[in-house]
PDB file of C-alpha atoms in Angstrom:
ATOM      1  CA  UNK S   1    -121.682 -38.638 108.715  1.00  0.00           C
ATOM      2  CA  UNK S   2    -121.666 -37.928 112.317  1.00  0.00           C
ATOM      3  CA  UNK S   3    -117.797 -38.970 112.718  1.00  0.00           C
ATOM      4  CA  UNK S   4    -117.143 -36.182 110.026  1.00  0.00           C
ATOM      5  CA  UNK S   5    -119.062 -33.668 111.341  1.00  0.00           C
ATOM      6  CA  UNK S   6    -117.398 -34.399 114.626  1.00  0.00           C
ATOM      7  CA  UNK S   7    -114.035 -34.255 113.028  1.00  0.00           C
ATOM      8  CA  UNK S   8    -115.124 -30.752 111.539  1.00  0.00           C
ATOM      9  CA  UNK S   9    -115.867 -29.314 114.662  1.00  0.00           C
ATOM     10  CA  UNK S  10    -112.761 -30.776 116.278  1.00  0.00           C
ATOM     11  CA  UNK S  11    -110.838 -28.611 113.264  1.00  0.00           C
ATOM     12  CA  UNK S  12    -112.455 -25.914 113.725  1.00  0.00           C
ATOM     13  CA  UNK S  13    -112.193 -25.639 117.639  1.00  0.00           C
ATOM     14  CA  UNK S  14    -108.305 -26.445 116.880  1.00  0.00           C
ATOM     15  CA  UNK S  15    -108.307 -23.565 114.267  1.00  0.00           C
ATOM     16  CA  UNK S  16    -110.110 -20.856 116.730  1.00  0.00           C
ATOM     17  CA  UNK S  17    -107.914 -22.063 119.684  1.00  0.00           C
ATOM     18  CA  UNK S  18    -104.942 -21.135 117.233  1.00  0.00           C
ATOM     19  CA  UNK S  19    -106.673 -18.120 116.412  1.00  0.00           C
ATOM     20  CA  UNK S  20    -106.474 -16.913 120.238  1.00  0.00           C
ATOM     21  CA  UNK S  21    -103.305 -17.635 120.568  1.00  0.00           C
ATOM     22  CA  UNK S  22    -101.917 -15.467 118.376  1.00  0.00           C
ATOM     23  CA  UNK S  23    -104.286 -12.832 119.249  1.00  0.00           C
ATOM     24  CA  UNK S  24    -103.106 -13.216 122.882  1.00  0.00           C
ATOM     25  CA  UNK S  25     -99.784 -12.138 122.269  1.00  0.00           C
ATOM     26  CA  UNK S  26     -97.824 -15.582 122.949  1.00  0.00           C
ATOM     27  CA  UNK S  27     -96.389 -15.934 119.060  1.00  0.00           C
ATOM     28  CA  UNK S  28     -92.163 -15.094 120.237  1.00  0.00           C
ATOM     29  CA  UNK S  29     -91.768 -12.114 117.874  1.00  0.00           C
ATOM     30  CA  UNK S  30     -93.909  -8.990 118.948  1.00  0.00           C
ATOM     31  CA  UNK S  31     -92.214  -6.555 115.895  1.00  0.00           C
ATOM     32  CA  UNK S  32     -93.275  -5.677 112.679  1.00  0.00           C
ATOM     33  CA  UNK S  33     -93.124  -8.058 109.430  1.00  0.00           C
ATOM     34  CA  UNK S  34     -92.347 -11.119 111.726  1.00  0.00           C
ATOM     35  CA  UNK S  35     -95.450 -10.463 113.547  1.00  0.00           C
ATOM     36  CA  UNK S  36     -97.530 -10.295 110.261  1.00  0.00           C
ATOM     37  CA  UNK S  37     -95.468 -13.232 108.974  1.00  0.00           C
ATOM     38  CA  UNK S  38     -95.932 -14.961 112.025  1.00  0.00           C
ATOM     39  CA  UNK S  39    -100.008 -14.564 112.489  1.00  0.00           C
ATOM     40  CA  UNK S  40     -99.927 -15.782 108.271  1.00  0.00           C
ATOM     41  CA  UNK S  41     -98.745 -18.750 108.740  1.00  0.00           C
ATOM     42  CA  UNK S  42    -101.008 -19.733 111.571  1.00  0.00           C
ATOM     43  CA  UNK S  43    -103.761 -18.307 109.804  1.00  0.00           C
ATOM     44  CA  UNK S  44    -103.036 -20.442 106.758  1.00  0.00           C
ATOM     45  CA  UNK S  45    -102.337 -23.612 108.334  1.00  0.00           C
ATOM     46  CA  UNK S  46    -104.837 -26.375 108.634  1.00  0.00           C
ATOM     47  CA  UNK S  47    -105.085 -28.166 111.640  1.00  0.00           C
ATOM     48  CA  UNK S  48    -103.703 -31.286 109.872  1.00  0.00           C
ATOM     49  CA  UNK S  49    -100.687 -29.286 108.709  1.00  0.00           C
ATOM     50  CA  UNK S  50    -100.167 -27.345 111.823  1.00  0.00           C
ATOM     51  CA  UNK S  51     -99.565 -30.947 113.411  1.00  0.00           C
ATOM     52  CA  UNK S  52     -97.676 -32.065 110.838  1.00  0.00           C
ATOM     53  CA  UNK S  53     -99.628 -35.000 110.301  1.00  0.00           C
ATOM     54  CA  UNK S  54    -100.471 -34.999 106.717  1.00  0.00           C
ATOM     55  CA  UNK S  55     -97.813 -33.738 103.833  1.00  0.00           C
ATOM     56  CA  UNK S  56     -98.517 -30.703 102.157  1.00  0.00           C
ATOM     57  CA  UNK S  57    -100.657 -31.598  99.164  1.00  0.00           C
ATOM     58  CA  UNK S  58    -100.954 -29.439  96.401  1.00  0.00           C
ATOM     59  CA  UNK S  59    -104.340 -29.006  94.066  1.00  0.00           C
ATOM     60  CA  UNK S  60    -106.825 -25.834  93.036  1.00  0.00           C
ATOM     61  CA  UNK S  61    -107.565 -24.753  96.587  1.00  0.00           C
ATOM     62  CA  UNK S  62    -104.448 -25.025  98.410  1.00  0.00           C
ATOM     63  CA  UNK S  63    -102.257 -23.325  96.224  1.00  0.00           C
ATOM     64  CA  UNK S  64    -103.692 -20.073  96.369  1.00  0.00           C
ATOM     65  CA  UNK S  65    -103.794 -20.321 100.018  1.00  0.00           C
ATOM     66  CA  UNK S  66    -100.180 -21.022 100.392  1.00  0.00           C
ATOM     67  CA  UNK S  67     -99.250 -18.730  97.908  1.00  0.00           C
ATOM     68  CA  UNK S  68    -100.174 -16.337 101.001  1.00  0.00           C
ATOM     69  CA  UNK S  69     -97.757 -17.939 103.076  1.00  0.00           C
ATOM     70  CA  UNK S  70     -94.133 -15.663 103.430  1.00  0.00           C
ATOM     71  CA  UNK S  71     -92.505 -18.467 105.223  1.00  0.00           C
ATOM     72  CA  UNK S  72     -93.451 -21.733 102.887  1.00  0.00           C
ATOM     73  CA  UNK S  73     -92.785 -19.669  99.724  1.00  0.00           C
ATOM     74  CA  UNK S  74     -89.394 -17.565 100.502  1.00  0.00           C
ATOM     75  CA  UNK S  75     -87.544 -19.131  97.383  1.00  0.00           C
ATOM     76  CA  UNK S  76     -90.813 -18.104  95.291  1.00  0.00           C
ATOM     77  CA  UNK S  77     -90.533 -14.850  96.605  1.00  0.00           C
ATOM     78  CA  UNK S  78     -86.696 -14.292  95.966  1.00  0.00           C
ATOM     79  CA  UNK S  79     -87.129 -15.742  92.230  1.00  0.00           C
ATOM     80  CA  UNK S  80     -89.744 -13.100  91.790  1.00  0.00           C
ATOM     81  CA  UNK S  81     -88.030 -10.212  93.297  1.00  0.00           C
ATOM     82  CA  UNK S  82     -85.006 -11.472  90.896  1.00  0.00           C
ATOM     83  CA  UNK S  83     -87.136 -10.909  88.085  1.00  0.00           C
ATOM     84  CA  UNK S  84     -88.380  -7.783  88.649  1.00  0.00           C
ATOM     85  CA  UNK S  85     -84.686  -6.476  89.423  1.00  0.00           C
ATOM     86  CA  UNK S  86     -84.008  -8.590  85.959  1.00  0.00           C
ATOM     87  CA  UNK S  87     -86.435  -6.393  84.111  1.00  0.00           C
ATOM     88  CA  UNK S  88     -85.813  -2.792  85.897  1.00  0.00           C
ATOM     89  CA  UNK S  89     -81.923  -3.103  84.959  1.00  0.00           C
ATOM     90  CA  UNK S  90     -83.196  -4.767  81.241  1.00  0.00           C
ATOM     91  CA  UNK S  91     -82.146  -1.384  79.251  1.00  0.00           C
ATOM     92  CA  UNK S  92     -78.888  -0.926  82.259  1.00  0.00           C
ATOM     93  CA  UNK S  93     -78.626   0.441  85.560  1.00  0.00           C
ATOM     94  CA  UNK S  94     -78.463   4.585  84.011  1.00  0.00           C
ATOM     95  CA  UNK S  95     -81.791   4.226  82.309  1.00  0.00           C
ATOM     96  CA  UNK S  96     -83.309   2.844  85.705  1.00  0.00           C
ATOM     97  CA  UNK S  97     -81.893   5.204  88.355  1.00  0.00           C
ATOM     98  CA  UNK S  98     -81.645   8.173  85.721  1.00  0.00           C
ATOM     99  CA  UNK S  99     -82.033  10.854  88.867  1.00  0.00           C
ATOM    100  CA  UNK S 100     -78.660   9.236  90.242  1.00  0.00           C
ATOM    101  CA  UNK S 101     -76.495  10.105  87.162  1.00  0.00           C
ATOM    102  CA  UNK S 102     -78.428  13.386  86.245  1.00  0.00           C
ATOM    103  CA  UNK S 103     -77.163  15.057  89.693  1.00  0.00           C
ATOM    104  CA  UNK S 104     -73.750  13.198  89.473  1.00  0.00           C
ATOM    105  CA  UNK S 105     -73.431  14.489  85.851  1.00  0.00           C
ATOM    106  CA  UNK S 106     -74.802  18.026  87.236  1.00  0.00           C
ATOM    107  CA  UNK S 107     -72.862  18.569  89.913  1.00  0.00           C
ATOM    108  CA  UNK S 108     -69.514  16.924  88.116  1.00  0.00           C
ATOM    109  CA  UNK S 109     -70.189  20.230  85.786  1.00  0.00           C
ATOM    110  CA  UNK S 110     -70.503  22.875  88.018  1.00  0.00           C
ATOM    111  CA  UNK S 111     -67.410  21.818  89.696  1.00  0.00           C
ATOM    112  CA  UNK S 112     -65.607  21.825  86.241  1.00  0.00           C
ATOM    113  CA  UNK S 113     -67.149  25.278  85.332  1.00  0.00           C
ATOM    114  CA  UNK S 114     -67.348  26.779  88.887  1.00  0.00           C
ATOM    115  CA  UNK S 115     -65.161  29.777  88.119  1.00  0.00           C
ATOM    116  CA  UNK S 116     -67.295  30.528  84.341  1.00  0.00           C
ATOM    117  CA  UNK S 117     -70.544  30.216  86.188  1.00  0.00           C
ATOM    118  CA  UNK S 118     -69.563  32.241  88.855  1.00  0.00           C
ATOM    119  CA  UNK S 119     -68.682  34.815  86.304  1.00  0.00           C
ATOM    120  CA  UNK S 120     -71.986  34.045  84.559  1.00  0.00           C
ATOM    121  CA  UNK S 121     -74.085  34.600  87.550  1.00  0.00           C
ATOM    122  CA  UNK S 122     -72.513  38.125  88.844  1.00  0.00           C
ATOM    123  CA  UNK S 123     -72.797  39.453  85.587  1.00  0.00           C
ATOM    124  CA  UNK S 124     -76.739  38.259  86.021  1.00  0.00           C
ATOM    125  CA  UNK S 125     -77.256  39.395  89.176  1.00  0.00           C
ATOM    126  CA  UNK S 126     -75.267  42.785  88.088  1.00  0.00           C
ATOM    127  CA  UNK S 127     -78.323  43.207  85.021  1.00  0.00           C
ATOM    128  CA  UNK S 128     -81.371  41.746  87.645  1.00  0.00           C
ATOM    129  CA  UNK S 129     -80.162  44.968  90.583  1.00  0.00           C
ATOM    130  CA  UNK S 130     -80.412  47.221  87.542  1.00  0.00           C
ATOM    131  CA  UNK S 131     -83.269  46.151  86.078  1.00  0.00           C
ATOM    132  CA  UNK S 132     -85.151  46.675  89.304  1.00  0.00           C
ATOM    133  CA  UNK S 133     -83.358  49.415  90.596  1.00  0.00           C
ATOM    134  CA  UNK S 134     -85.221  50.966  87.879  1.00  0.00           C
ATOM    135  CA  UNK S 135     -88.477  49.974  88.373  1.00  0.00           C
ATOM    136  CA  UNK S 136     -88.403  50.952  92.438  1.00  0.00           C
ATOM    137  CA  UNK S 137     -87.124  54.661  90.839  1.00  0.00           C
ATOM    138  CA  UNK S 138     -90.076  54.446  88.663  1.00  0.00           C
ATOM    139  CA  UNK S 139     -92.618  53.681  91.108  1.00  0.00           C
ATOM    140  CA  UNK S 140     -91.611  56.260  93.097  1.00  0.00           C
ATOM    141  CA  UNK S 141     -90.726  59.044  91.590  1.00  0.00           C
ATOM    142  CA  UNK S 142     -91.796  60.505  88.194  1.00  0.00           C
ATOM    143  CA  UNK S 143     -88.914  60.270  86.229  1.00  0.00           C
ATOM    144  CA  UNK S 144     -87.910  62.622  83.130  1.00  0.00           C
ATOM    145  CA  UNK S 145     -86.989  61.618  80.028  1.00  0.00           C
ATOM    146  CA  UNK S 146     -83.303  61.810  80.816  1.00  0.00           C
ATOM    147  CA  UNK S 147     -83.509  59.679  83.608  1.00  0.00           C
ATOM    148  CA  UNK S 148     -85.463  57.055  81.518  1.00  0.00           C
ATOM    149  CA  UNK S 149     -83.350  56.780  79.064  1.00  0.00           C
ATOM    150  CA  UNK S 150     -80.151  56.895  81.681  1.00  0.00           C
ATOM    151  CA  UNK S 151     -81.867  54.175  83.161  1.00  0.00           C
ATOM    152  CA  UNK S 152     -82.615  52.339  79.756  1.00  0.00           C
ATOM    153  CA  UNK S 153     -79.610  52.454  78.439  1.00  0.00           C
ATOM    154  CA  UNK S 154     -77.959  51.119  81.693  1.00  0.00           C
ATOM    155  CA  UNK S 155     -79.920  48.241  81.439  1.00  0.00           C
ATOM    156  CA  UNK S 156     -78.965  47.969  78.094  1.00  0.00           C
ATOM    157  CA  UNK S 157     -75.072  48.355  78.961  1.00  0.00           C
ATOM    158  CA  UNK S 158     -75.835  45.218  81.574  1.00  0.00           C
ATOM    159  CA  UNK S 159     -77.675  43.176  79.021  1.00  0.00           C
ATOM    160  CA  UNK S 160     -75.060  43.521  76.603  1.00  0.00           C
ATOM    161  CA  UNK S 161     -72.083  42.829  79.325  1.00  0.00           C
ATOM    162  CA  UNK S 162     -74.440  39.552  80.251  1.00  0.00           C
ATOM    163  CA  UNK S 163     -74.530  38.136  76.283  1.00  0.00           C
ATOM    164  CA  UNK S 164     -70.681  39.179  75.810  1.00  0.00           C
ATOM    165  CA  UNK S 165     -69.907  37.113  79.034  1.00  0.00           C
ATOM    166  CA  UNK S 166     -72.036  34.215  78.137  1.00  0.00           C
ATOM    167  CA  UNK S 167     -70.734  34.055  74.487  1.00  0.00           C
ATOM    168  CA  UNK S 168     -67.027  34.353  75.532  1.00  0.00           C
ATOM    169  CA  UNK S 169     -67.301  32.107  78.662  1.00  0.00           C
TER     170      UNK S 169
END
């Protein structure tokens, strides 16, 4: 009993000794995702594997501690971020980057119809300067009943030049 509790402690000396190591700063990569992959690996490692002494043996605890592991399970990893790629592009790559093909389709459009919406959008802007040329004359003056319906029926000669453009164009 006391040759395995001696054993223990040996491990677990080996383990915090580890441990320091990598919190020193003396694993070779000091960036990023290698860093976190790095201090992982150490972190998951026995002291048995670390040495390479005993084989890898799988059973109910180990697993889920090497599942942990980036650089024993890159193939896993690869396999899984195939089948999530798999099942994104299931119904084809339009209905998964829809934003993509909306603007392409868009802007495809507005170069075919640049001149017609051009057209479109003076004739808009002509009806929008009337509309509140109007309302600045009316807010600031008091207007007659000529001048209201001058106004009125300008707006009204606008609107109707807007929904003749739009229909013909």
């Amino acid at each position: 009993i006391q040759g395995k509790l001696k054993a223990m402690s040996e491990q677990g000396k080996n383990i915090e000794t580890l441990r320091n190591k990598l919190i020193a700063g003396k694993n070779e990569h000091s960036g990023g995702y290698q860093k976190f992959a790095t201090a992982q690996f150490y972190e998951n490692l026995t002291s048995e594997q670390y040495q390479g002494v005993v084989p890898r043996q799988v059973n109910a605890l180990s697993v889920s501690r090497d599942t942990l592991n980036p650089l024993l399970n890159t193939s896993i990893l690869k396999q899984r971020l195939a089948a999530i790629e798999h099942y994104k592009l299931l119904n084809g790559a339009k209905y998964a980057r829809w934003p993509h093909f909306f603007m392409a389709q868009t802007a495809s459009k507005v170069w075919k119809y640049k001149f017609n919406l051009a057209v479109k959008g003076a004739a808009a802007y002509m009806l929008y300067r009337e509309v509140e040329q109007y309302r600045n004359l009316n807010a600031k003056t008091v207007m007659t009943i000529q001048q209201g319906m001058a106004g009125v029926g300008s707006i009204g000669a606008h609107s109707a030049l807007l929904i003749g453009v739009c229909g013909l164009l």
